Amino acid sequence: MNKPETLIIQSDQPKKWQELLSDLITDPKDLLNYLQLDEAQQPASLMAQTQFPMKVPMPFAAKMRKADWADPLLRQVWPASEEEIVDSRYVTDPLAEADSNPVSGLLHKYQGRVLLTAAPHCAVHCRYCFRRHFDYEENAPSRILWQRCFDYISADNSIEEVILSGGDPLALADKQLGWLLDELESIHHITTIRIHTRLPIVIPQRITNELTEILSLRKVKLVMVIHCNHAQELCTDSRHALNTLSSNGVILMNQSVVLKDVNDNADCLVELSRKLFSVNVLPYYLHLPDEVAGTAHFDVSKNKALDLIAQMQTQLPGYLVPKLVKEEPGQPSKTRIG
Ligand SMILES: *Cc1c(COP(=O)(O)O)cnc(C)c1O
Ligand code: SF4
């Protein structure tokens, strides 16, 4: 097997996050070479690749076990042939988000909270993502469009919280993120800014001193909801990044998606909660997968998920058991299961 020299971080100088974000692994062959796997065994699906191209940051690939198709991290990013399975229950906009998009880049579905699609892309493409068919480019505001979002938020003082979400807000440059936080903070009825991000997991190098400074010492409460599905994702670098954030006053929570053959067993979820808590992250939501086209092979039934939660409850304090939820179109909040 030929060695993918270019994928191995060779220099003594650690790579900057910007480089890690631009040097993503996008060719399935490169990932398999790095992991010492043979593509003939599980070829990547061309259809899946066309619809939602593979994107894997090197620090995330580095956490995968070598020569193991069953690795839970690999499964989250591999454009598998199962994505070609057609199931009429699985649609491209399962959450009917198009209906709550009053201004480009802004979703207002729930009372008191708006969600901004803050960046045009994510650092990683998670195969189960419910936004895999979402047009980020279309919804990535320029400064002029941002102004429309600010105007919308300013005009409605029932909005207390702004959520910056996928595309990943931490993919923005510090200057742009700082500007955005300053603008939002200047709207007097905003008390909380929440950042939904997978970067502390997939490129922990993103949590620099400069970023920490931008996030800390805010008038508003700064909440960060990370997205970690498996304890194996919490490497030393990620743990360090999370400790830095929490010691600088950022409130940390985690959301996961329960995924078949990734984390659909109680031991795995218990270990995840414990390991998160050891770096000051509280579990928030455990999502049932959305019925989005191309993701049927990740499905975990409601009953199975309820059983997992029941098992977690027997082993953990209540605050380490996430809330099992599902997102349903037209509902005033996420739906609690059980
Ligand atoms: C999930 C979500 C929120 C946040 O809901 P919480 O229950 O507060 O976490 C807000 N807006 C949209 C559009 C969402 O999808
Ligand atoms: S980081 Fe979040 S929004 Fe981006 S692909 Fe993964 S699940 Fe989807």
mmCIF file of C-alpha atoms and ligand atoms in Angstrom:
data_model
loop_
_atom_site.group_PDB
_atom_site.id
_atom_site.type_symbol
_atom_site.label_atom_id
_atom_site.label_comp_id
_atom_site.label_asym_id
_atom_site.label_seq_id
_atom_site.Cartn_x
_atom_site.Cartn_y
_atom_site.Cartn_z
ATOM 1 C CA MET A 1 0.000 0.000 0.000
ATOM 2 C CA ASN A 2 1.413 3.389 -0.924
ATOM 3 C CA LYS A 3 1.939 5.885 1.846
ATOM 4 C CA PRO A 4 0.147 9.218 1.534
ATOM 5 C CA GLU A 5 3.104 11.369 2.503
ATOM 6 C CA THR A 6 1.213 14.586 2.118
ATOM 7 C CA LEU A 7 -1.367 13.644 4.695
ATOM 8 C CA ILE A 8 1.049 13.048 7.511
ATOM 9 C CA ILE A 9 1.843 16.083 9.587
ATOM 10 C CA GLN A 10 5.613 15.965 9.380
ATOM 11 C CA SER A 11 6.906 19.323 10.441
ATOM 12 C CA ASP A 12 7.755 20.039 14.076
ATOM 13 C CA GLN A 13 5.864 23.274 13.711
ATOM 14 C CA PRO A 14 2.221 22.627 14.558
ATOM 15 C CA LYS A 15 -0.088 23.639 11.741
ATOM 16 C CA LYS A 16 -2.229 26.674 12.207
ATOM 17 C CA TRP A 17 -5.972 26.163 12.285
ATOM 18 C CA GLN A 18 -6.419 28.088 9.048
ATOM 19 C CA GLU A 19 -4.155 25.620 7.270
ATOM 20 C CA LEU A 20 -5.907 22.670 8.850
ATOM 21 C CA LEU A 21 -9.218 24.107 7.699
ATOM 22 C CA SER A 22 -8.033 24.524 4.137
ATOM 23 C CA ASP A 23 -6.115 21.224 3.965
ATOM 24 C CA LEU A 24 -9.138 19.004 4.389
ATOM 25 C CA ILE A 25 -9.117 15.432 3.176
ATOM 26 C CA THR A 26 -11.633 15.426 0.351
ATOM 27 C CA ASP A 27 -10.590 12.379 -1.634
ATOM 28 C CA PRO A 28 -11.883 9.108 -0.140
ATOM 29 C CA LYS A 29 -8.743 7.368 -1.422
ATOM 30 C CA ASP A 30 -6.493 9.643 0.613
ATOM 31 C CA LEU A 31 -8.433 8.927 3.766
ATOM 32 C CA LEU A 32 -8.271 5.183 3.172
ATOM 33 C CA ASN A 33 -4.560 5.278 2.435
ATOM 34 C CA TYR A 34 -3.999 7.112 5.670
ATOM 35 C CA LEU A 35 -6.113 4.574 7.547
ATOM 36 C CA GLN A 36 -4.540 1.598 5.747
ATOM 37 C CA LEU A 37 -7.833 0.415 4.355
ATOM 38 C CA ASP A 38 -8.618 -1.052 0.973
ATOM 39 C CA GLU A 39 -11.316 0.744 -1.000
ATOM 40 C CA ALA A 40 -12.243 -2.440 -2.800
ATOM 41 C CA GLN A 41 -13.873 -3.618 0.426
ATOM 42 C CA GLN A 42 -16.255 -0.677 0.794
ATOM 43 C CA PRO A 43 -16.104 1.618 -2.220
ATOM 44 C CA ALA A 44 -17.135 5.216 -1.731
ATOM 45 C CA SER A 45 -20.414 6.061 -3.419
ATOM 46 C CA LEU A 46 -20.040 8.419 -6.327
ATOM 47 C CA MET A 47 -23.609 9.560 -5.876
ATOM 48 C CA ALA A 48 -22.999 10.365 -2.199
ATOM 49 C CA GLN A 49 -19.803 12.182 -3.112
ATOM 50 C CA THR A 50 -21.589 14.264 -5.709
ATOM 51 C CA GLN A 51 -24.455 15.172 -3.417
ATOM 52 C CA PHE A 52 -22.417 15.942 -0.293
ATOM 53 C CA PRO A 53 -18.662 15.681 -0.912
ATOM 54 C CA MET A 54 -16.480 14.131 1.736
ATOM 55 C CA LYS A 55 -14.667 16.612 3.980
ATOM 56 C CA VAL A 56 -12.488 15.472 6.860
ATOM 57 C CA PRO A 57 -10.027 17.625 8.795
ATOM 58 C CA MET A 58 -6.713 15.924 9.470
ATOM 59 C CA PRO A 59 -6.966 16.212 13.279
ATOM 60 C CA PHE A 60 -10.258 14.288 13.120
ATOM 61 C CA ALA A 61 -8.798 11.564 10.879
ATOM 62 C CA ALA A 62 -5.913 11.263 13.338
ATOM 63 C CA LYS A 63 -8.361 10.082 16.013
ATOM 64 C CA MET A 64 -9.596 7.189 13.898
ATOM 65 C CA ARG A 65 -8.309 3.669 14.471
ATOM 66 C CA LYS A 66 -6.166 2.359 11.651
ATOM 67 C CA ALA A 67 -7.302 -0.529 9.479
ATOM 68 C CA ASP A 68 -10.776 -0.679 10.983
ATOM 69 C CA TRP A 69 -13.869 -0.142 8.851
ATOM 70 C CA ALA A 70 -15.982 -0.239 11.990
ATOM 71 C CA ASP A 71 -14.284 2.805 13.480
ATOM 72 C CA PRO A 72 -17.085 5.037 14.818
ATOM 73 C CA LEU A 73 -15.441 8.223 13.567
ATOM 74 C CA LEU A 74 -14.816 6.909 10.085
ATOM 75 C CA ARG A 75 -18.433 5.849 9.795
ATOM 76 C CA GLN A 76 -19.557 9.427 10.478
ATOM 77 C CA VAL A 77 -17.695 10.781 7.463
ATOM 78 C CA TRP A 78 -17.525 7.917 4.955
ATOM 79 C CA PRO A 79 -19.675 8.430 1.813
ATOM 80 C CA ALA A 80 -21.052 4.912 1.975
ATOM 81 C CA SER A 81 -23.003 3.171 -0.749
ATOM 82 C CA GLU A 82 -25.912 2.859 1.705
ATOM 83 C CA GLU A 83 -26.569 6.536 1.041
ATOM 84 C CA GLU A 84 -28.028 5.477 -2.292
ATOM 85 C CA ILE A 85 -30.884 3.667 -0.572
ATOM 86 C CA VAL A 86 -34.123 5.378 -1.511
ATOM 87 C CA ASP A 87 -36.760 5.546 1.211
ATOM 88 C CA SER A 88 -39.757 7.790 0.680
ATOM 89 C CA ARG A 89 -39.875 8.787 4.364
ATOM 90 C CA TYR A 90 -36.465 10.387 3.939
ATOM 91 C CA VAL A 91 -36.690 13.810 2.330
ATOM 92 C CA THR A 92 -34.351 16.697 1.563
ATOM 93 C CA ASP A 93 -35.891 19.273 3.950
ATOM 94 C CA PRO A 94 -37.225 17.105 6.794
ATOM 95 C CA LEU A 95 -37.620 20.077 9.116
ATOM 96 C CA ALA A 96 -39.460 22.246 6.603
ATOM 97 C CA GLU A 97 -36.985 24.983 7.442
ATOM 98 C CA ALA A 98 -37.751 26.804 4.246
ATOM 99 C CA ASP A 99 -40.963 27.956 5.984
ATOM 100 C CA SER A 100 -39.208 29.782 8.830
ATOM 101 C CA ASN A 101 -36.583 31.634 6.865
ATOM 102 C CA PRO A 102 -37.899 35.270 7.010
ATOM 103 C CA VAL A 103 -34.548 36.793 6.067
ATOM 104 C CA SER A 104 -31.793 35.023 4.170
ATOM 105 C CA GLY A 105 -29.434 33.439 6.714
ATOM 106 C CA LEU A 106 -31.888 33.580 9.617
ATOM 107 C CA LEU A 107 -34.252 30.905 10.940
ATOM 108 C CA HIS A 108 -36.933 31.923 13.409
ATOM 109 C CA LYS A 109 -38.750 28.774 14.454
ATOM 110 C CA TYR A 110 -38.881 28.958 18.232
ATOM 111 C CA GLN A 111 -39.989 31.712 20.553
ATOM 112 C CA GLY A 112 -37.227 33.907 21.918
ATOM 113 C CA ARG A 113 -34.475 32.391 19.788
ATOM 114 C CA VAL A 114 -33.260 32.890 16.266
ATOM 115 C CA LEU A 115 -30.678 30.832 14.491
ATOM 116 C CA LEU A 116 -28.200 32.379 12.080
ATOM 117 C CA THR A 117 -26.375 30.290 9.512
ATOM 118 C CA ALA A 118 -23.214 32.137 10.277
ATOM 119 C CA ALA A 119 -20.678 30.656 7.877
ATOM 120 C CA PRO A 120 -20.869 29.316 4.346
ATOM 121 C CA HIS A 121 -19.471 25.886 5.255
ATOM 122 C CA CYS A 122 -18.548 23.364 7.894
ATOM 123 C CA ALA A 123 -15.091 21.969 8.582
ATOM 124 C CA VAL A 124 -16.367 18.427 8.316
ATOM 125 C CA HIS A 125 -19.196 16.811 6.416
ATOM 126 C CA CYS A 126 -21.104 14.538 8.756
ATOM 127 C CA ARG A 127 -22.940 12.030 6.609
ATOM 128 C CA TYR A 128 -26.062 12.042 8.817
ATOM 129 C CA CYS A 129 -26.379 15.830 8.758
ATOM 130 C CA PHE A 130 -29.915 17.138 8.421
ATOM 131 C CA ARG A 131 -28.518 20.174 6.659
ATOM 132 C CA ARG A 132 -26.768 18.136 3.976
ATOM 133 C CA HIS A 133 -29.211 19.447 1.397
ATOM 134 C CA PHE A 134 -29.212 22.977 2.744
ATOM 135 C CA ASP A 135 -27.916 25.721 0.522
ATOM 136 C CA TYR A 136 -25.303 27.363 2.734
ATOM 137 C CA GLU A 137 -23.862 29.499 -0.013
ATOM 138 C CA GLU A 138 -27.305 30.932 -0.595
ATOM 139 C CA ASN A 139 -27.722 31.492 3.128
ATOM 140 C CA ALA A 140 -24.298 32.825 4.022
ATOM 141 C CA PRO A 141 -24.827 36.501 4.638
ATOM 142 C CA SER A 142 -22.550 39.190 3.345
ATOM 143 C CA ARG A 143 -22.270 42.293 5.502
ATOM 144 C CA ILE A 144 -25.276 43.846 3.807
ATOM 145 C CA LEU A 145 -27.366 40.760 4.372
ATOM 146 C CA TRP A 146 -26.131 40.599 7.952
ATOM 147 C CA GLN A 147 -27.591 44.053 8.432
ATOM 148 C CA ARG A 148 -31.004 42.678 7.463
ATOM 149 C CA CYS A 149 -30.618 39.965 10.091
ATOM 150 C CA PHE A 150 -29.657 42.545 12.723
ATOM 151 C CA ASP A 151 -32.645 44.692 11.706
ATOM 152 C CA TYR A 152 -34.978 41.717 12.015
ATOM 153 C CA ILE A 153 -33.625 40.871 15.477
ATOM 154 C CA SER A 154 -33.649 44.510 16.630
ATOM 155 C CA ALA A 155 -37.282 44.893 15.595
ATOM 156 C CA ASP A 156 -38.483 41.965 17.715
ATOM 157 C CA ASN A 157 -37.721 42.350 21.385
ATOM 158 C CA SER A 158 -39.113 38.932 22.194
ATOM 159 C CA ILE A 159 -35.832 37.575 20.802
ATOM 160 C CA GLU A 160 -33.375 37.117 23.671
ATOM 161 C CA GLU A 161 -30.976 34.610 22.267
ATOM 162 C CA VAL A 162 -29.102 34.382 18.993
ATOM 163 C CA ILE A 163 -27.749 31.024 17.950
ATOM 164 C CA LEU A 164 -24.874 30.923 15.504
ATOM 165 C CA SER A 165 -25.011 27.590 13.793
ATOM 166 C CA GLY A 166 -24.036 25.495 10.787
ATOM 167 C CA GLY A 167 -22.127 26.220 8.582
ATOM 168 C CA ASP A 168 -19.750 26.217 11.471
ATOM 169 C CA PRO A 169 -19.467 29.714 13.015
ATOM 170 C CA LEU A 170 -15.931 28.993 14.209
ATOM 171 C CA ALA A 171 -14.906 28.547 10.571
ATOM 172 C CA LEU A 172 -15.156 32.352 10.397
ATOM 173 C CA ALA A 173 -12.024 34.413 10.855
ATOM 174 C CA ASP A 174 -11.563 35.946 14.314
ATOM 175 C CA LYS A 175 -12.144 39.445 13.020
ATOM 176 C CA GLN A 176 -15.442 38.550 11.394
ATOM 177 C CA LEU A 177 -16.662 36.558 14.366
ATOM 178 C CA GLY A 178 -15.682 39.350 16.728
ATOM 179 C CA TRP A 179 -17.560 41.865 14.612
ATOM 180 C CA LEU A 180 -20.634 39.652 14.547
ATOM 181 C CA LEU A 181 -20.604 39.166 18.324
ATOM 182 C CA ASP A 182 -20.149 42.912 18.880
ATOM 183 C CA GLU A 183 -23.068 43.748 16.596
ATOM 184 C CA LEU A 184 -25.363 41.199 18.229
ATOM 185 C CA GLU A 185 -24.319 42.225 21.709
ATOM 186 C CA SER A 186 -25.229 45.829 20.923
ATOM 187 C CA ILE A 187 -28.891 44.842 20.419
ATOM 188 C CA HIS A 188 -30.215 45.624 23.872
ATOM 189 C CA HIS A 189 -32.680 42.723 24.234
ATOM 190 C CA ILE A 190 -30.085 40.069 23.404
ATOM 191 C CA THR A 191 -28.933 38.408 26.619
ATOM 192 C CA THR A 192 -27.374 35.233 25.274
ATOM 193 C CA ILE A 193 -25.316 34.285 22.266
ATOM 194 C CA ARG A 194 -24.949 30.610 21.595
ATOM 195 C CA ILE A 195 -22.426 29.088 19.226
ATOM 196 C CA HIS A 196 -23.100 25.633 17.815
ATOM 197 C CA THR A 197 -19.827 24.217 16.621
ATOM 198 C CA ARG A 198 -17.983 21.023 15.889
ATOM 199 C CA LEU A 199 -14.572 22.699 15.595
ATOM 200 C CA PRO A 200 -13.302 22.048 19.149
ATOM 201 C CA ILE A 201 -13.690 18.383 18.180
ATOM 202 C CA VAL A 202 -12.606 18.278 14.554
ATOM 203 C CA ILE A 203 -9.930 21.039 14.613
ATOM 204 C CA PRO A 204 -9.189 21.744 18.289
ATOM 205 C CA GLN A 205 -6.324 24.016 17.175
ATOM 206 C CA ARG A 206 -9.094 26.532 16.344
ATOM 207 C CA ILE A 207 -9.335 27.401 20.047
ATOM 208 C CA THR A 208 -6.474 29.882 20.092
ATOM 209 C CA ASN A 209 -5.737 32.525 22.709
ATOM 210 C CA GLU A 210 -7.037 35.142 20.278
ATOM 211 C CA LEU A 211 -10.353 33.343 19.898
ATOM 212 C CA THR A 212 -10.666 32.800 23.638
ATOM 213 C CA GLU A 213 -10.179 36.514 24.126
ATOM 214 C CA ILE A 214 -12.937 37.316 21.632
ATOM 215 C CA LEU A 215 -15.338 34.981 23.404
ATOM 216 C CA SER A 216 -14.603 35.955 26.983
ATOM 217 C CA LEU A 217 -15.507 39.109 28.891
ATOM 218 C CA ARG A 218 -18.810 39.563 27.094
ATOM 219 C CA LYS A 219 -21.832 41.405 28.460
ATOM 220 C CA VAL A 220 -24.030 38.611 27.158
ATOM 221 C CA LYS A 221 -23.864 35.020 28.327
ATOM 222 C CA LEU A 222 -21.715 33.088 25.914
ATOM 223 C CA VAL A 223 -22.833 29.504 25.476
ATOM 224 C CA MET A 224 -21.060 27.008 23.284
ATOM 225 C CA VAL A 225 -22.804 23.826 22.263
ATOM 226 C CA ILE A 226 -20.253 21.442 20.863
ATOM 227 C CA HIS A 227 -21.142 18.401 18.836
ATOM 228 C CA CYS A 228 -19.409 15.233 19.934
ATOM 229 C CA ASN A 229 -20.853 11.782 19.309
ATOM 230 C CA HIS A 230 -18.241 9.471 20.755
ATOM 231 C CA ALA A 231 -15.675 9.534 23.586
ATOM 232 C CA GLN A 232 -12.963 8.690 21.061
ATOM 233 C CA GLU A 233 -13.443 12.198 19.630
ATOM 234 C CA LEU A 234 -12.214 13.757 22.885
ATOM 235 C CA CYS A 235 -8.470 13.570 22.298
ATOM 236 C CA THR A 236 -5.949 15.460 24.416
ATOM 237 C CA ASP A 237 -6.087 18.510 22.132
ATOM 238 C CA SER A 238 -9.880 18.696 22.255
ATOM 239 C CA ARG A 239 -9.869 18.291 26.014
ATOM 240 C CA HIS A 240 -7.335 21.068 26.333
ATOM 241 C CA ALA A 241 -9.382 23.343 24.057
ATOM 242 C CA LEU A 242 -12.534 22.745 26.099
ATOM 243 C CA ASN A 243 -10.744 23.363 29.395
ATOM 244 C CA THR A 244 -9.436 26.651 28.024
ATOM 245 C CA LEU A 245 -12.907 27.762 26.998
ATOM 246 C CA SER A 246 -14.572 26.885 30.271
ATOM 247 C CA SER A 247 -11.852 28.478 32.371
ATOM 248 C CA ASN A 248 -12.533 31.654 30.383
ATOM 249 C CA GLY A 249 -16.201 31.749 31.265
ATOM 250 C CA VAL A 250 -17.739 30.049 28.224
ATOM 251 C CA ILE A 251 -20.661 27.814 29.242
ATOM 252 C CA LEU A 252 -20.186 24.473 27.534
ATOM 253 C CA MET A 253 -22.750 21.874 26.539
ATOM 254 C CA ASN A 254 -22.762 19.005 24.079
ATOM 255 C CA GLN A 255 -25.249 17.640 21.634
ATOM 256 C CA SER A 256 -24.975 14.259 19.984
ATOM 257 C CA VAL A 257 -26.948 12.325 17.465
ATOM 258 C CA VAL A 258 -27.630 8.688 18.250
ATOM 259 C CA LEU A 259 -26.334 6.822 15.219
ATOM 260 C CA LYS A 260 -26.474 3.166 14.347
ATOM 261 C CA ASP A 261 -23.075 1.483 14.684
ATOM 262 C CA VAL A 262 -21.479 4.695 15.909
ATOM 263 C CA ASN A 263 -22.773 5.259 19.445
ATOM 264 C CA ASP A 264 -25.996 3.249 19.793
ATOM 265 C CA ASN A 265 -24.988 1.417 22.926
ATOM 266 C CA ALA A 266 -25.287 2.444 26.560
ATOM 267 C CA ASP A 267 -21.644 1.911 27.552
ATOM 268 C CA CYS A 268 -20.508 4.172 24.771
ATOM 269 C CA LEU A 269 -22.942 6.955 25.713
ATOM 270 C CA VAL A 270 -22.121 6.657 29.418
ATOM 271 C CA GLU A 271 -18.431 6.963 28.686
ATOM 272 C CA LEU A 272 -19.121 9.983 26.483
ATOM 273 C CA SER A 273 -21.057 11.786 29.230
ATOM 274 C CA ARG A 274 -18.370 11.063 31.819
ATOM 275 C CA LYS A 275 -15.544 12.172 29.592
ATOM 276 C CA LEU A 276 -17.386 15.347 28.595
ATOM 277 C CA PHE A 277 -18.025 16.210 32.215
ATOM 278 C CA SER A 278 -14.350 15.740 33.056
ATOM 279 C CA VAL A 279 -13.713 18.780 30.824
ATOM 280 C CA ASN A 280 -16.685 20.781 32.145
ATOM 281 C CA VAL A 281 -19.108 19.994 29.335
ATOM 282 C CA LEU A 282 -22.652 19.017 30.240
ATOM 283 C CA PRO A 283 -24.684 16.803 27.941
ATOM 284 C CA TYR A 284 -27.592 18.735 26.446
ATOM 285 C CA TYR A 285 -29.424 16.895 23.688
ATOM 286 C CA LEU A 286 -29.268 13.433 22.248
ATOM 287 C CA HIS A 287 -31.008 13.736 18.889
ATOM 288 C CA LEU A 288 -32.766 10.976 17.093
ATOM 289 C CA PRO A 289 -31.540 11.150 13.505
ATOM 290 C CA ASP A 290 -33.714 13.221 11.178
ATOM 291 C CA GLU A 291 -35.331 11.524 8.234
ATOM 292 C CA VAL A 292 -33.101 13.151 5.682
ATOM 293 C CA ALA A 293 -32.512 11.521 2.323
ATOM 294 C CA GLY A 294 -29.337 9.423 2.235
ATOM 295 C CA THR A 295 -29.142 8.747 5.977
ATOM 296 C CA ALA A 296 -31.518 5.815 6.544
ATOM 297 C CA HIS A 297 -28.617 3.515 7.434
ATOM 298 C CA PHE A 298 -27.927 5.564 10.587
ATOM 299 C CA ASP A 299 -31.448 5.163 11.901
ATOM 300 C CA VAL A 300 -31.986 4.131 15.517
ATOM 301 C CA SER A 301 -35.567 3.439 16.534
ATOM 302 C CA LYS A 302 -37.344 5.509 19.136
ATOM 303 C CA ASN A 303 -37.706 2.469 21.401
ATOM 304 C CA LYS A 304 -34.059 1.577 21.163
ATOM 305 C CA ALA A 305 -33.079 5.169 21.989
ATOM 306 C CA LEU A 306 -35.464 5.229 24.955
ATOM 307 C CA ASP A 307 -33.899 2.043 26.224
ATOM 308 C CA LEU A 308 -30.433 3.588 25.927
ATOM 309 C CA ILE A 309 -31.534 6.605 27.977
ATOM 310 C CA ALA A 310 -33.073 4.322 30.616
ATOM 311 C CA GLN A 311 -29.800 2.432 30.884
ATOM 312 C CA MET A 312 -27.832 5.688 31.153
ATOM 313 C CA GLN A 313 -30.126 6.790 33.968
ATOM 314 C CA THR A 314 -29.212 3.745 36.021
ATOM 315 C CA GLN A 315 -25.504 4.526 35.715
ATOM 316 C CA LEU A 316 -25.201 8.301 35.808
ATOM 317 C CA PRO A 317 -26.371 11.278 37.853
ATOM 318 C CA GLY A 318 -29.350 12.984 36.227
ATOM 319 C CA TYR A 319 -27.297 15.917 34.985
ATOM 320 C CA LEU A 320 -25.162 13.621 32.861
ATOM 321 C CA VAL A 321 -28.137 12.123 31.017
ATOM 322 C CA PRO A 322 -28.922 14.105 27.852
ATOM 323 C CA LYS A 323 -32.490 14.909 26.840
ATOM 324 C CA LEU A 324 -33.634 12.645 24.045
ATOM 325 C CA VAL A 325 -35.235 14.813 21.362
ATOM 326 C CA LYS A 326 -36.415 14.814 17.837
ATOM 327 C CA GLU A 327 -37.026 17.769 15.598
ATOM 328 C CA GLU A 328 -40.463 17.854 14.049
ATOM 329 C CA PRO A 329 -41.659 20.447 11.582
ATOM 330 C CA GLY A 330 -44.264 22.890 12.827
ATOM 331 C CA GLN A 331 -43.640 22.258 16.539
ATOM 332 C CA PRO A 332 -42.895 25.145 18.964
ATOM 333 C CA SER A 333 -39.751 23.403 20.231
ATOM 334 C CA LYS A 334 -37.782 20.250 19.738
ATOM 335 C CA THR A 335 -39.912 17.304 20.776
ATOM 336 C CA ARG A 336 -38.954 15.456 23.948
ATOM 337 C CA ILE A 337 -39.107 11.686 23.542
ATOM 338 C CA GLY A 338 -40.221 9.679 26.539
HETATM 339 C C1 LIG B 1 -32.619 23.651 17.554
HETATM 340 C C2 LIG B 1 -32.968 24.997 17.123
HETATM 341 C C3 LIG B 1 -32.986 26.064 18.031
HETATM 342 C C4 LIG B 1 -32.557 25.886 19.469
HETATM 343 O O1 LIG B 1 -33.446 25.146 20.214
HETATM 344 P P1 LIG B 1 -33.082 24.843 21.730
HETATM 345 O O2 LIG B 1 -34.126 23.891 22.154
HETATM 346 O O3 LIG B 1 -33.119 26.139 22.451
HETATM 347 O O4 LIG B 1 -31.704 24.269 21.759
HETATM 348 C C5 LIG B 1 -33.400 27.305 17.594
HETATM 349 N N1 LIG B 1 -33.759 27.517 16.312
HETATM 350 C C6 LIG B 1 -33.754 26.513 15.411
HETATM 351 C C7 LIG B 1 -34.185 26.809 14.009
HETATM 352 C C8 LIG B 1 -33.345 25.232 15.784
HETATM 353 O O5 LIG B 1 -33.319 24.259 14.859
HETATM 354 S S1 SF4 B 2 -20.769 20.068 11.546
HETATM 355 FE FE1 SF4 B 2 -22.975 20.077 12.020
HETATM 356 S S2 SF4 B 2 -23.927 21.284 10.365
HETATM 357 FE FE2 SF4 B 2 -21.851 20.694 9.687
HETATM 358 S S3 SF4 B 2 -22.115 18.777 8.538
HETATM 359 FE FE3 SF4 B 2 -21.646 18.199 10.672
HETATM 360 S S4 SF4 B 2 -23.658 17.984 11.646
HETATM 361 FE FE4 SF4 B 2 -23.958 19.121 9.750
#
